[in-house]
mmCIF file of C-alpha atoms in Angstrom:
data_model
loop_
_atom_site.group_PDB
_atom_site.id
_atom_site.type_symbol
_atom_site.label_atom_id
_atom_site.label_comp_id
_atom_site.label_asym_id
_atom_site.label_seq_id
_atom_site.Cartn_x
_atom_site.Cartn_y
_atom_site.Cartn_z
ATOM 1 C CA UNK M 1 -58.147 -115.092 71.088
ATOM 2 C CA UNK M 2 -55.203 -113.275 69.542
ATOM 3 C CA UNK M 3 -55.187 -110.779 72.428
ATOM 4 C CA UNK M 4 -54.908 -113.575 74.960
ATOM 5 C CA UNK M 5 -52.226 -115.188 72.887
ATOM 6 C CA UNK M 6 -50.183 -111.988 72.777
ATOM 7 C CA UNK M 7 -50.635 -111.521 76.466
ATOM 8 C CA UNK M 8 -49.399 -115.012 77.203
ATOM 9 C CA UNK M 9 -46.225 -114.380 75.254
ATOM 10 C CA UNK M 10 -45.581 -111.232 77.304
ATOM 11 C CA UNK M 11 -45.946 -112.975 80.667
ATOM 12 C CA UNK M 12 -44.296 -116.256 81.564
ATOM 13 C CA UNK M 13 -44.664 -118.121 84.834
ATOM 14 C CA UNK M 14 -41.817 -120.245 86.193
ATOM 15 C CA UNK M 15 -41.666 -122.479 89.235
ATOM 16 C CA UNK M 16 -38.363 -121.732 90.958
ATOM 17 C CA UNK M 17 -36.696 -123.481 93.905
ATOM 18 C CA UNK M 18 -36.698 -121.363 97.107
ATOM 19 C CA UNK M 19 -34.869 -122.324 100.321
ATOM 20 C CA UNK M 20 -36.881 -122.007 103.575
ATOM 21 C CA UNK M 21 -34.427 -121.139 106.415
ATOM 22 C CA UNK M 22 -36.950 -122.040 109.147
ATOM 23 C CA UNK M 23 -37.816 -125.587 108.067
ATOM 24 C CA UNK M 24 -34.416 -126.089 106.462
ATOM 25 C CA UNK M 25 -36.079 -127.285 103.267
ATOM 26 C CA UNK M 26 -36.565 -126.270 99.689
ATOM 27 C CA UNK M 27 -39.940 -125.687 98.066
ATOM 28 C CA UNK M 28 -40.977 -124.353 94.701
ATOM 29 C CA UNK M 29 -42.520 -120.941 94.214
ATOM 30 C CA UNK M 30 -44.087 -119.329 91.172
ATOM 31 C CA UNK M 31 -42.453 -116.199 89.828
ATOM 32 C CA UNK M 32 -43.921 -114.067 87.086
ATOM 33 C CA UNK M 33 -41.678 -112.531 84.407
ATOM 34 C CA UNK M 34 -42.896 -109.608 82.282
ATOM 35 C CA UNK M 35 -39.978 -109.330 79.962
ATOM 36 C CA UNK M 36 -41.929 -107.942 77.013
ATOM 37 C CA UNK M 37 -44.073 -105.371 78.829
ATOM 38 C CA UNK M 38 -42.326 -102.519 76.946
ATOM 39 C CA UNK M 39 -42.565 -104.239 73.556
ATOM 40 C CA UNK M 40 -44.826 -101.445 72.247
ATOM 41 C CA UNK M 41 -42.078 -98.901 72.911
ATOM 42 C CA UNK M 42 -40.223 -100.309 69.905
ATOM 43 C CA UNK M 43 -42.832 -98.627 67.706
ATOM 44 C CA UNK M 44 -41.536 -95.225 68.862
ATOM 45 C CA UNK M 45 -38.238 -93.658 68.018
ATOM 46 C CA UNK M 46 -35.798 -92.952 70.805
ATOM 47 C CA UNK M 47 -36.306 -89.795 72.875
ATOM 48 C CA UNK M 48 -33.250 -87.534 72.898
ATOM 49 C CA UNK M 49 -32.507 -84.625 75.271
ATOM 50 C CA UNK M 50 -29.709 -82.113 75.373
ATOM 51 C CA UNK M 51 -28.539 -80.859 78.798
ATOM 52 C CA UNK M 52 -26.571 -77.567 78.711
ATOM 53 C CA UNK M 53 -24.900 -75.645 81.527
ATOM 54 C CA UNK M 54 -22.490 -73.030 80.016
ATOM 55 C CA UNK M 55 -19.008 -73.075 81.505
ATOM 56 C CA UNK M 56 -17.325 -70.212 83.354
ATOM 57 C CA UNK M 57 -20.549 -68.303 84.062
ATOM 58 C CA UNK M 58 -20.985 -69.084 87.766
ATOM 59 C CA UNK M 59 -23.992 -71.338 87.285
ATOM 60 C CA UNK M 60 -25.601 -72.110 90.641
ATOM 61 C CA UNK M 61 -25.806 -75.731 89.545
ATOM 62 C CA UNK M 62 -23.038 -76.890 87.238
ATOM 63 C CA UNK M 63 -20.641 -74.044 87.899
ATOM 64 C CA UNK M 64 -18.412 -76.053 90.220
ATOM 65 C CA UNK M 65 -16.807 -79.473 90.392
ATOM 66 C CA UNK M 66 -19.289 -81.681 88.602
ATOM 67 C CA UNK M 67 -22.280 -80.510 90.682
ATOM 68 C CA UNK M 68 -24.622 -80.867 87.674
ATOM 69 C CA UNK M 69 -23.763 -84.574 87.350
ATOM 70 C CA UNK M 70 -26.727 -85.602 89.545
ATOM 71 C CA UNK M 71 -29.034 -83.752 87.144
ATOM 72 C CA UNK M 72 -27.462 -85.627 84.214
ATOM 73 C CA UNK M 73 -27.783 -88.984 85.990
ATOM 74 C CA UNK M 74 -31.476 -88.385 86.799
ATOM 75 C CA UNK M 75 -32.314 -87.146 83.324
ATOM 76 C CA UNK M 76 -30.466 -90.081 81.751
ATOM 77 C CA UNK M 77 -32.776 -92.458 83.644
ATOM 78 C CA UNK M 78 -35.812 -90.835 81.973
ATOM 79 C CA UNK M 79 -34.727 -90.320 78.376
ATOM 80 C CA UNK M 80 -33.363 -92.801 75.838
ATOM 81 C CA UNK M 81 -30.379 -90.675 74.844
ATOM 82 C CA UNK M 82 -28.860 -87.706 76.661
ATOM 83 C CA UNK M 83 -26.374 -85.377 74.968
ATOM 84 C CA UNK M 84 -24.301 -83.174 77.252
ATOM 85 C CA UNK M 85 -20.853 -81.616 77.484
ATOM 86 C CA UNK M 86 -17.753 -81.878 79.732
ATOM 87 C CA UNK M 87 -18.784 -79.039 82.055
ATOM 88 C CA UNK M 88 -21.785 -81.054 83.094
ATOM 89 C CA UNK M 89 -20.235 -84.536 83.114
ATOM 90 C CA UNK M 90 -16.732 -83.858 84.477
ATOM 91 C CA UNK M 91 -16.156 -84.067 88.228
ATOM 92 C CA UNK M 92 -12.304 -84.078 88.538
ATOM 93 C CA UNK M 93 -11.365 -87.430 90.121
ATOM 94 C CA UNK M 94 -15.014 -88.562 90.042
ATOM 95 C CA UNK M 95 -17.164 -89.652 87.139
ATOM 96 C CA UNK M 96 -20.209 -91.873 86.559
ATOM 97 C CA UNK M 97 -20.559 -94.227 83.625
ATOM 98 C CA UNK M 98 -23.914 -93.818 81.792
ATOM 99 C CA UNK M 99 -24.289 -95.888 78.635
ATOM 100 C CA UNK M 100 -26.967 -93.659 77.124
ATOM 101 C CA UNK M 101 -25.107 -90.361 77.572
ATOM 102 C CA UNK M 102 -23.041 -88.786 74.765
ATOM 103 C CA UNK M 103 -20.026 -86.714 75.892
ATOM 104 C CA UNK M 104 -19.843 -83.861 73.371
ATOM 105 C CA UNK M 105 -17.411 -80.916 73.528
ATOM 106 C CA UNK M 106 -19.028 -77.478 73.524
ATOM 107 C CA UNK M 107 -17.869 -76.306 70.105
ATOM 108 C CA UNK M 108 -19.014 -79.579 68.563
ATOM 109 C CA UNK M 109 -22.349 -79.312 70.349
ATOM 110 C CA UNK M 110 -22.952 -75.872 68.801
ATOM 111 C CA UNK M 111 -22.142 -77.201 65.284
ATOM 112 C CA UNK M 112 -24.420 -80.198 65.931
ATOM 113 C CA UNK M 113 -27.285 -77.884 66.951
ATOM 114 C CA UNK M 114 -26.768 -75.849 63.789
ATOM 115 C CA UNK M 115 -27.126 -78.985 61.661
ATOM 116 C CA UNK M 116 -23.554 -78.748 60.398
ATOM 117 C CA UNK M 117 -22.218 -81.803 62.246
ATOM 118 C CA UNK M 118 -23.714 -85.150 63.182
ATOM 119 C CA UNK M 119 -22.786 -87.461 66.082
ATOM 120 C CA UNK M 120 -21.692 -91.055 65.528
ATOM 121 C CA UNK M 121 -21.738 -93.156 68.681
ATOM 122 C CA UNK M 122 -18.777 -95.516 69.135
ATOM 123 C CA UNK M 123 -17.836 -98.473 71.276
ATOM 124 C CA UNK M 124 -14.350 -97.171 71.977
ATOM 125 C CA UNK M 125 -11.995 -94.360 70.919
ATOM 126 C CA UNK M 126 -8.216 -94.386 70.690
ATOM 127 C CA UNK M 127 -7.280 -91.589 73.115
ATOM 128 C CA UNK M 128 -4.074 -89.596 73.034
ATOM 129 C CA UNK M 129 -2.714 -87.239 75.710
ATOM 130 C CA UNK M 130 -1.045 -83.856 75.271
ATOM 131 C CA UNK M 131 0.978 -82.500 78.173
ATOM 132 C CA UNK M 132 2.063 -78.863 78.402
ATOM 133 C CA UNK M 133 5.861 -78.433 78.459
ATOM 134 C CA UNK M 134 5.304 -75.900 81.263
ATOM 135 C CA UNK M 135 4.235 -78.623 83.723
ATOM 136 C CA UNK M 136 6.868 -79.287 86.423
ATOM 137 C CA UNK M 137 8.412 -82.750 86.423
ATOM 138 C CA UNK M 138 6.795 -84.004 89.616
ATOM 139 C CA UNK M 139 3.369 -82.796 88.515
ATOM 140 C CA UNK M 140 3.893 -84.381 85.115
ATOM 141 C CA UNK M 141 4.772 -87.728 86.701
ATOM 142 C CA UNK M 142 1.596 -87.544 88.866
ATOM 143 C CA UNK M 143 -0.509 -87.131 85.726
ATOM 144 C CA UNK M 144 1.184 -90.007 83.950
ATOM 145 C CA UNK M 145 0.628 -92.245 86.974
ATOM 146 C CA UNK M 146 -3.049 -91.368 86.852
ATOM 147 C CA UNK M 147 -3.148 -92.270 83.163
ATOM 148 C CA UNK M 148 -1.545 -95.642 83.852
ATOM 149 C CA UNK M 149 -4.006 -96.195 86.690
ATOM 150 C CA UNK M 150 -6.995 -95.626 84.392
ATOM 151 C CA UNK M 151 -5.481 -97.965 81.791
ATOM 152 C CA UNK M 152 -4.801 -100.745 84.278
ATOM 153 C CA UNK M 153 -7.835 -100.438 86.566
ATOM 154 C CA UNK M 154 -10.522 -99.202 84.148
ATOM 155 C CA UNK M 155 -9.126 -100.522 80.866
ATOM 156 C CA UNK M 156 -9.313 -97.106 79.206
ATOM 157 C CA UNK M 157 -7.733 -96.989 75.716
ATOM 158 C CA UNK M 158 -5.125 -94.241 76.240
ATOM 159 C CA UNK M 159 -2.432 -95.074 73.706
ATOM 160 C CA UNK M 160 0.343 -92.501 73.905
ATOM 161 C CA UNK M 161 1.287 -89.060 75.162
ATOM 162 C CA UNK M 162 3.275 -86.173 73.761
ATOM 163 C CA UNK M 163 4.766 -83.095 75.395
ATOM 164 C CA UNK M 164 4.371 -79.751 73.596
ATOM 165 C CA UNK M 165 7.515 -78.296 72.038
ATOM 166 C CA UNK M 166 7.223 -75.159 74.169
ATOM 167 C CA UNK M 167 5.186 -74.108 77.227
ATOM 168 C CA UNK M 168 1.630 -73.096 76.283
ATOM 169 C CA UNK M 169 1.574 -70.193 78.846
ATOM 170 C CA UNK M 170 -2.050 -70.047 79.863
ATOM 171 C CA UNK M 171 -3.570 -66.749 80.928
ATOM 172 C CA UNK M 172 -6.999 -66.343 82.510
ATOM 173 C CA UNK M 173 -9.230 -63.438 83.544
ATOM 174 C CA UNK M 174 -12.817 -62.335 83.945
ATOM 175 C CA UNK M 175 -14.424 -60.504 81.035
ATOM 176 C CA UNK M 176 -15.541 -57.115 82.472
ATOM 177 C CA UNK M 177 -18.391 -56.879 79.910
ATOM 178 C CA UNK M 178 -20.306 -59.962 81.010
ATOM 179 C CA UNK M 179 -18.557 -61.391 84.038
ATOM 180 C CA UNK M 180 -17.588 -64.633 82.302
ATOM 181 C CA UNK M 181 -14.348 -66.411 82.886
ATOM 182 C CA UNK M 182 -12.106 -66.300 79.788
ATOM 183 C CA UNK M 183 -8.435 -66.225 78.795
ATOM 184 C CA UNK M 184 -5.964 -67.440 76.184
ATOM 185 C CA UNK M 185 -2.902 -69.595 75.511
ATOM 186 C CA UNK M 186 0.096 -67.637 74.211
ATOM 187 C CA UNK M 187 1.284 -70.482 71.981
ATOM 188 C CA UNK M 188 -1.698 -72.216 70.351
ATOM 189 C CA UNK M 189 0.470 -73.436 67.463
ATOM 190 C CA UNK M 190 2.468 -75.562 69.870
ATOM 191 C CA UNK M 191 -0.742 -77.290 71.007
ATOM 192 C CA UNK M 192 -1.879 -77.895 67.447
ATOM 193 C CA UNK M 193 1.496 -79.376 66.508
ATOM 194 C CA UNK M 194 1.294 -81.777 69.450
ATOM 195 C CA UNK M 195 -2.215 -82.943 68.533
ATOM 196 C CA UNK M 196 -1.160 -83.356 64.880
ATOM 197 C CA UNK M 197 1.792 -85.500 65.988
ATOM 198 C CA UNK M 198 -0.493 -87.814 67.989
ATOM 199 C CA UNK M 199 -2.949 -88.121 65.087
ATOM 200 C CA UNK M 200 -0.202 -88.893 62.603
ATOM 201 C CA UNK M 201 1.885 -91.228 64.741
ATOM 202 C CA UNK M 202 -0.680 -93.059 66.899
ATOM 203 C CA UNK M 203 -3.846 -92.592 64.746
ATOM 204 C CA UNK M 204 -5.764 -91.392 67.821
ATOM 205 C CA UNK M 205 -9.321 -90.141 67.341
ATOM 206 C CA UNK M 206 -9.780 -88.363 70.714
ATOM 207 C CA UNK M 207 -7.404 -86.131 72.661
ATOM 208 C CA UNK M 208 -7.055 -85.093 76.290
ATOM 209 C CA UNK M 209 -5.058 -81.923 76.921
ATOM 210 C CA UNK M 210 -3.371 -81.032 80.228
ATOM 211 C CA UNK M 211 -2.097 -77.447 80.397
ATOM 212 C CA UNK M 212 -0.247 -75.840 83.291
ATOM 213 C CA UNK M 213 -2.522 -73.149 84.703
ATOM 214 C CA UNK M 214 -1.272 -70.256 86.868
ATOM 215 C CA UNK M 215 -2.017 -70.884 90.506
ATOM 216 C CA UNK M 216 -4.967 -68.806 91.699
ATOM 217 C CA UNK M 217 -4.876 -65.993 94.177
ATOM 218 C CA UNK M 218 -5.846 -67.346 97.595
ATOM 219 C CA UNK M 219 -8.961 -65.100 97.749
ATOM 220 C CA UNK M 220 -10.261 -66.435 94.435
ATOM 221 C CA UNK M 221 -9.579 -70.012 95.516
ATOM 222 C CA UNK M 222 -11.448 -69.464 98.803
ATOM 223 C CA UNK M 223 -14.511 -68.061 97.012
ATOM 224 C CA UNK M 224 -14.724 -71.033 94.705
ATOM 225 C CA UNK M 225 -14.097 -73.515 97.491
ATOM 226 C CA UNK M 226 -16.975 -71.937 99.359
ATOM 227 C CA UNK M 227 -19.328 -72.407 96.375
ATOM 228 C CA UNK M 228 -19.347 -68.715 95.455
ATOM 229 C CA UNK M 229 -18.321 -66.758 92.372
ATOM 230 C CA UNK M 230 -17.221 -68.375 89.103
ATOM 231 C CA UNK M 231 -14.730 -71.046 88.085
ATOM 232 C CA UNK M 232 -11.844 -68.926 86.804
ATOM 233 C CA UNK M 233 -10.298 -71.881 84.981
ATOM 234 C CA UNK M 234 -13.328 -72.874 82.964
ATOM 235 C CA UNK M 235 -13.381 -70.147 80.322
ATOM 236 C CA UNK M 236 -9.911 -70.761 78.966
ATOM 237 C CA UNK M 237 -10.376 -74.529 79.287
ATOM 238 C CA UNK M 238 -13.206 -74.203 76.807
ATOM 239 C CA UNK M 239 -11.016 -72.096 74.499
ATOM 240 C CA UNK M 240 -8.372 -74.863 74.506
ATOM 241 C CA UNK M 241 -10.791 -77.667 73.685
ATOM 242 C CA UNK M 242 -12.636 -75.515 71.070
ATOM 243 C CA UNK M 243 -9.288 -74.913 69.300
ATOM 244 C CA UNK M 244 -8.551 -78.646 68.997
ATOM 245 C CA UNK M 245 -12.105 -79.643 67.963
ATOM 246 C CA UNK M 246 -12.344 -76.856 65.390
ATOM 247 C CA UNK M 247 -9.057 -77.842 63.728
ATOM 248 C CA UNK M 248 -9.180 -81.643 63.991
ATOM 249 C CA UNK M 249 -12.929 -82.467 64.344
ATOM 250 C CA UNK M 250 -12.291 -85.084 66.976
ATOM 251 C CA UNK M 251 -13.480 -85.277 70.623
ATOM 252 C CA UNK M 252 -11.311 -83.248 73.011
ATOM 253 C CA UNK M 253 -11.470 -82.259 76.681
ATOM 254 C CA UNK M 254 -9.118 -80.332 78.906
ATOM 255 C CA UNK M 255 -7.791 -80.921 82.397
ATOM 256 C CA UNK M 256 -5.801 -78.180 84.190
ATOM 257 C CA UNK M 257 -2.505 -78.940 85.913
ATOM 258 C CA UNK M 258 -2.317 -77.134 89.245
ATOM 259 C CA UNK M 259 -0.520 -77.465 92.554
ATOM 260 C CA UNK M 260 -2.847 -78.803 95.277
ATOM 261 C CA UNK M 261 -4.309 -75.965 97.345
ATOM 262 C CA UNK M 262 -3.660 -75.862 101.111
ATOM 263 C CA UNK M 263 -6.009 -77.949 103.233
ATOM 264 C CA UNK M 264 -9.168 -76.208 104.427
ATOM 265 C CA UNK M 265 -11.676 -77.448 107.006
ATOM 266 C CA UNK M 266 -14.452 -75.318 105.486
ATOM 267 C CA UNK M 267 -15.325 -76.582 102.043
ATOM 268 C CA UNK M 268 -18.535 -76.437 99.989
ATOM 269 C CA UNK M 269 -19.605 -79.952 98.812
ATOM 270 C CA UNK M 270 -20.077 -78.562 95.292
ATOM 271 C CA UNK M 271 -16.336 -77.877 95.054
ATOM 272 C CA UNK M 272 -15.091 -80.872 96.999
ATOM 273 C CA UNK M 273 -14.387 -83.171 94.033
ATOM 274 C CA UNK M 274 -11.397 -81.074 93.078
ATOM 275 C CA UNK M 275 -9.758 -81.588 96.481
ATOM 276 C CA UNK M 276 -9.281 -85.350 96.120
ATOM 277 C CA UNK M 277 -5.941 -85.614 94.315
ATOM 278 C CA UNK M 278 -3.279 -84.047 92.170
ATOM 279 C CA UNK M 279 -5.184 -84.138 88.902
ATOM 280 C CA UNK M 280 -8.606 -83.674 87.334
ATOM 281 C CA UNK M 281 -7.752 -86.100 84.508
ATOM 282 C CA UNK M 282 -9.744 -89.277 85.351
ATOM 283 C CA UNK M 283 -13.176 -87.920 84.367
ATOM 284 C CA UNK M 284 -11.783 -86.522 81.125
ATOM 285 C CA UNK M 285 -10.251 -89.835 80.040
ATOM 286 C CA UNK M 286 -13.425 -91.708 81.017
ATOM 287 C CA UNK M 287 -15.547 -89.308 78.969
ATOM 288 C CA UNK M 288 -13.286 -89.358 75.926
ATOM 289 C CA UNK M 289 -12.992 -93.176 75.893
ATOM 290 C CA UNK M 290 -16.430 -93.489 74.230
ATOM 291 C CA UNK M 291 -17.300 -89.967 73.182
ATOM 292 C CA UNK M 292 -19.128 -89.884 69.837
ATOM 293 C CA UNK M 293 -17.199 -88.987 66.700
ATOM 294 C CA UNK M 294 -18.118 -85.828 64.749
ATOM 295 C CA UNK M 295 -19.246 -86.051 61.140
ATOM 296 C CA UNK M 296 -19.113 -82.878 59.049
ATOM 297 C CA UNK M 297 -20.207 -84.123 55.624
ATOM 298 C CA UNK M 298 -23.885 -84.433 54.767
ATOM 299 C CA UNK M 299 -23.216 -87.676 52.916
ATOM 300 C CA UNK M 300 -22.090 -89.211 56.239
ATOM 301 C CA UNK M 301 -25.212 -88.157 58.094
ATOM 302 C CA UNK M 302 -27.108 -91.144 56.657
ATOM 303 C CA UNK M 303 -24.770 -93.660 58.326
ATOM 304 C CA UNK M 304 -26.573 -96.121 60.529
ATOM 305 C CA UNK M 305 -26.918 -94.905 64.140
ATOM 306 C CA UNK M 306 -25.892 -91.290 63.465
ATOM 307 C CA UNK M 307 -27.676 -88.598 65.455
ATOM 308 C CA UNK M 308 -28.532 -85.225 63.899
ATOM 309 C CA UNK M 309 -30.056 -82.078 65.390
ATOM 310 C CA UNK M 310 -33.552 -82.952 64.156
ATOM 311 C CA UNK M 311 -33.448 -86.042 66.406
ATOM 312 C CA UNK M 312 -33.402 -83.809 69.556
ATOM 313 C CA UNK M 313 -36.717 -83.712 71.380
ATOM 314 C CA UNK M 314 -35.894 -81.400 74.282
ATOM 315 C CA UNK M 315 -33.207 -79.020 75.518
ATOM 316 C CA UNK M 316 -32.706 -78.097 79.188
ATOM 317 C CA UNK M 317 -30.604 -75.128 80.269
ATOM 318 C CA UNK M 318 -30.450 -72.210 82.784
ATOM 319 C CA UNK M 319 -33.125 -69.569 82.226
ATOM 320 C CA UNK M 320 -30.658 -66.650 81.837
ATOM 321 C CA UNK M 321 -28.251 -68.505 79.494
ATOM 322 C CA UNK M 322 -30.237 -68.719 76.253
ATOM 323 C CA UNK M 323 -27.831 -66.688 74.097
ATOM 324 C CA UNK M 324 -25.384 -69.396 73.053
ATOM 325 C CA UNK M 325 -25.027 -70.484 69.424
ATOM 326 C CA UNK M 326 -26.389 -73.943 70.134
ATOM 327 C CA UNK M 327 -29.523 -72.788 71.960
ATOM 328 C CA UNK M 328 -30.317 -70.179 69.338
ATOM 329 C CA UNK M 329 -29.882 -72.765 66.587
ATOM 330 C CA UNK M 330 -32.281 -75.151 68.306
ATOM 331 C CA UNK M 331 -34.787 -72.346 68.896
ATOM 332 C CA UNK M 332 -34.860 -71.329 65.220
ATOM 333 C CA UNK M 333 -35.366 -74.778 63.804
ATOM 334 C CA UNK M 334 -38.463 -75.528 61.836
ATOM 335 C CA UNK M 335 -38.930 -78.667 63.914
ATOM 336 C CA UNK M 336 -37.997 -76.967 67.166
ATOM 337 C CA UNK M 337 -37.391 -79.153 70.227
ATOM 338 C CA UNK M 338 -39.099 -78.376 73.500
ATOM 339 C CA UNK M 339 -36.804 -75.846 75.250
ATOM 340 C CA UNK M 340 -37.003 -75.960 79.063
ATOM 341 C CA UNK M 341 -35.519 -73.107 81.079
ATOM 342 C CA UNK M 342 -34.601 -73.655 84.725
ATOM 343 C CA UNK M 343 -34.989 -70.481 86.733
ATOM 344 C CA UNK M 344 -33.277 -71.754 89.905
ATOM 345 C CA UNK M 345 -29.997 -72.253 88.039
ATOM 346 C CA UNK M 346 -28.801 -68.649 87.875
ATOM 347 C CA UNK M 347 -25.643 -67.500 86.096
ATOM 348 C CA UNK M 348 -23.843 -64.143 85.590
ATOM 349 C CA UNK M 349 -25.536 -63.864 82.172
ATOM 350 C CA UNK M 350 -28.745 -62.075 81.321
ATOM 351 C CA UNK M 351 -29.718 -63.861 78.107
ATOM 352 C CA UNK M 352 -33.322 -64.649 78.990
ATOM 353 C CA UNK M 353 -35.861 -66.184 76.550
ATOM 354 C CA UNK M 354 -38.091 -63.138 76.813
ATOM 355 C CA UNK M 355 -35.195 -60.855 75.871
ATOM 356 C CA UNK M 356 -34.335 -63.064 72.897
ATOM 357 C CA UNK M 357 -37.908 -63.802 71.778
ATOM 358 C CA UNK M 358 -37.564 -67.578 72.296
ATOM 359 C CA UNK M 359 -40.616 -69.719 73.018
ATOM 360 C CA UNK M 360 -39.759 -71.907 76.040
ATOM 361 C CA UNK M 361 -41.266 -73.753 78.964
ATOM 362 C CA UNK M 362 -40.200 -72.060 82.218
ATOM 363 C CA UNK M 363 -39.749 -74.247 85.299
ATOM 364 C CA UNK M 364 -38.582 -73.428 88.801
ATOM 365 C CA UNK M 365 -35.989 -76.181 89.206
ATOM 366 C CA UNK M 366 -34.612 -79.439 87.743
ATOM 367 C CA UNK M 367 -37.238 -81.502 89.596
ATOM 368 C CA UNK M 368 -39.871 -79.774 87.454
ATOM 369 C CA UNK M 369 -37.728 -79.911 84.316
ATOM 370 C CA UNK M 370 -37.381 -83.669 84.492
ATOM 371 C CA UNK M 371 -41.101 -83.998 85.096
ATOM 372 C CA UNK M 372 -41.782 -81.986 81.949
ATOM 373 C CA UNK M 373 -39.382 -84.208 79.994
ATOM 374 C CA UNK M 374 -41.076 -87.355 81.317
ATOM 375 C CA UNK M 375 -44.471 -86.065 80.201
ATOM 376 C CA UNK M 376 -43.141 -84.981 76.805
ATOM 377 C CA UNK M 377 -41.524 -88.359 76.231
ATOM 378 C CA UNK M 378 -44.846 -90.067 77.072
ATOM 379 C CA UNK M 379 -46.586 -87.966 74.419
ATOM 380 C CA UNK M 380 -48.472 -85.980 77.058
ATOM 381 C CA UNK M 381 -48.922 -82.228 77.076
ATOM 382 C CA UNK M 382 -47.021 -81.237 80.240
ATOM 383 C CA UNK M 383 -49.722 -78.596 80.996
ATOM 384 C CA UNK M 384 -52.253 -81.369 81.549
ATOM 385 C CA UNK M 385 -50.329 -82.237 84.724
ATOM 386 C CA UNK M 386 -50.997 -78.779 86.142
ATOM 387 C CA UNK M 387 -54.112 -77.267 87.672
ATOM 388 C CA UNK M 388 -56.212 -75.187 85.247
ATOM 389 C CA UNK M 389 -53.472 -75.076 82.630
ATOM 390 C CA UNK M 390 -55.550 -76.670 79.855
ATOM 391 C CA UNK M 391 -57.835 -74.054 78.294
ATOM 392 C CA UNK M 392 -60.768 -74.468 75.876
ATOM 393 C CA UNK M 393 -59.594 -75.383 72.396
ATOM 394 C CA UNK M 394 -59.717 -72.510 69.919
ATOM 395 C CA UNK M 395 -60.884 -72.526 66.311
ATOM 396 C CA UNK M 396 -58.996 -71.166 63.331
ATOM 397 C CA UNK M 397 -60.947 -69.256 60.652
ATOM 398 C CA UNK M 398 -60.502 -70.389 57.047
ATOM 399 C CA UNK M 399 -61.808 -67.065 55.734
ATOM 400 C CA UNK M 400 -59.491 -64.292 54.513
ATOM 401 C CA UNK M 401 -57.959 -62.131 57.194
ATOM 402 C CA UNK M 402 -60.058 -59.081 56.108
ATOM 403 C CA UNK M 403 -63.322 -60.949 56.757
ATOM 404 C CA UNK M 404 -65.511 -59.933 59.658
ATOM 405 C CA UNK M 405 -65.419 -63.507 60.977
ATOM 406 C CA UNK M 406 -62.633 -64.035 63.496
ATOM 407 C CA UNK M 407 -61.403 -67.038 65.447
ATOM 408 C CA UNK M 408 -62.725 -67.441 68.947
ATOM 409 C CA UNK M 409 -62.462 -69.953 71.734
ATOM 410 C CA UNK M 410 -64.920 -72.790 71.568
ATOM 411 C CA UNK M 411 -66.840 -73.606 74.707
ATOM 412 C CA UNK M 412 -68.451 -76.885 75.676
ATOM 413 C CA UNK M 413 -71.675 -77.535 77.623
#
């Protein structure tokens, strides 16, 4: 009786008016609503995944202009909460709002994985903008017009901007040891003073930085536009945002200021998002508008709604990029999340799980990775979806290790 009663509360039938275009009349039709079908899901905690594609390493997927965003969108439709970083979620003039995705800068993501920081989701941040004094006037005006457009058309909370007191003078190069893009800014103190000014004067709690980057050699631009090689800007972009997050513990992302490249008729779709305008700023502002805040004190970790590293259920990343601080921290946790390595997403790195002694699930591509996540979220051993991957259960001996009795697989009739 109670079962039928519960079932009846989960399904309601309503007789709704429906217009018949043939007979030009209205009749009533039953429609069934199953609004509480997933009521039992409330007994489970939310499933959280982390999606990582390191920046500046020539990743086959995620090494260009937001080409890992489709992966993030698909994964976000499967999990309850997805944590990722600007290199995955930024696509220059393009972006995609996903309410269950947390936009976390790379340095903060590493500290989160290490259990040193927690994430506190927000409804809205107060965003400030730092412009490099080295940006030419016309290019600066273009960026400010983009900011006003996002404020007026998207309602983004960008409060104020400040220009650095001297040009930052960005330099970029490829590290000959590992092939990664890297670089430096000659005047980091100028950047820090600008951010401090915004925090003090406007009380902002998220910062977008636009630095003038040296224009690329045409050969390097052509390689990137053809979907080859590495993003030469990405390495020093990460250095800039890491500097701000480390010193101020607030969300930060960077957008380079560059002169538009000459038109080309031959362009790889993976790089095309960066050809749409004069700036890459829209995706950065959209991401920072509701990026989670970073909590560094253990006493704050108990705040309602905060997310800590132990809440993470799975981590997805390229198979040869397992050497980062965040990945190693997740791999060494006592309650280790499921780590899924995607072999199709190759980078210039050679930090494989076998080389590092990390226990992972290896998959060929992101199709398989998302299938593994779906099974894991459902509480199903992903191996049970494969042919002959479930072996006979083994027994563990309770006798001392020097006993002649050893554990052996148990077989069934």
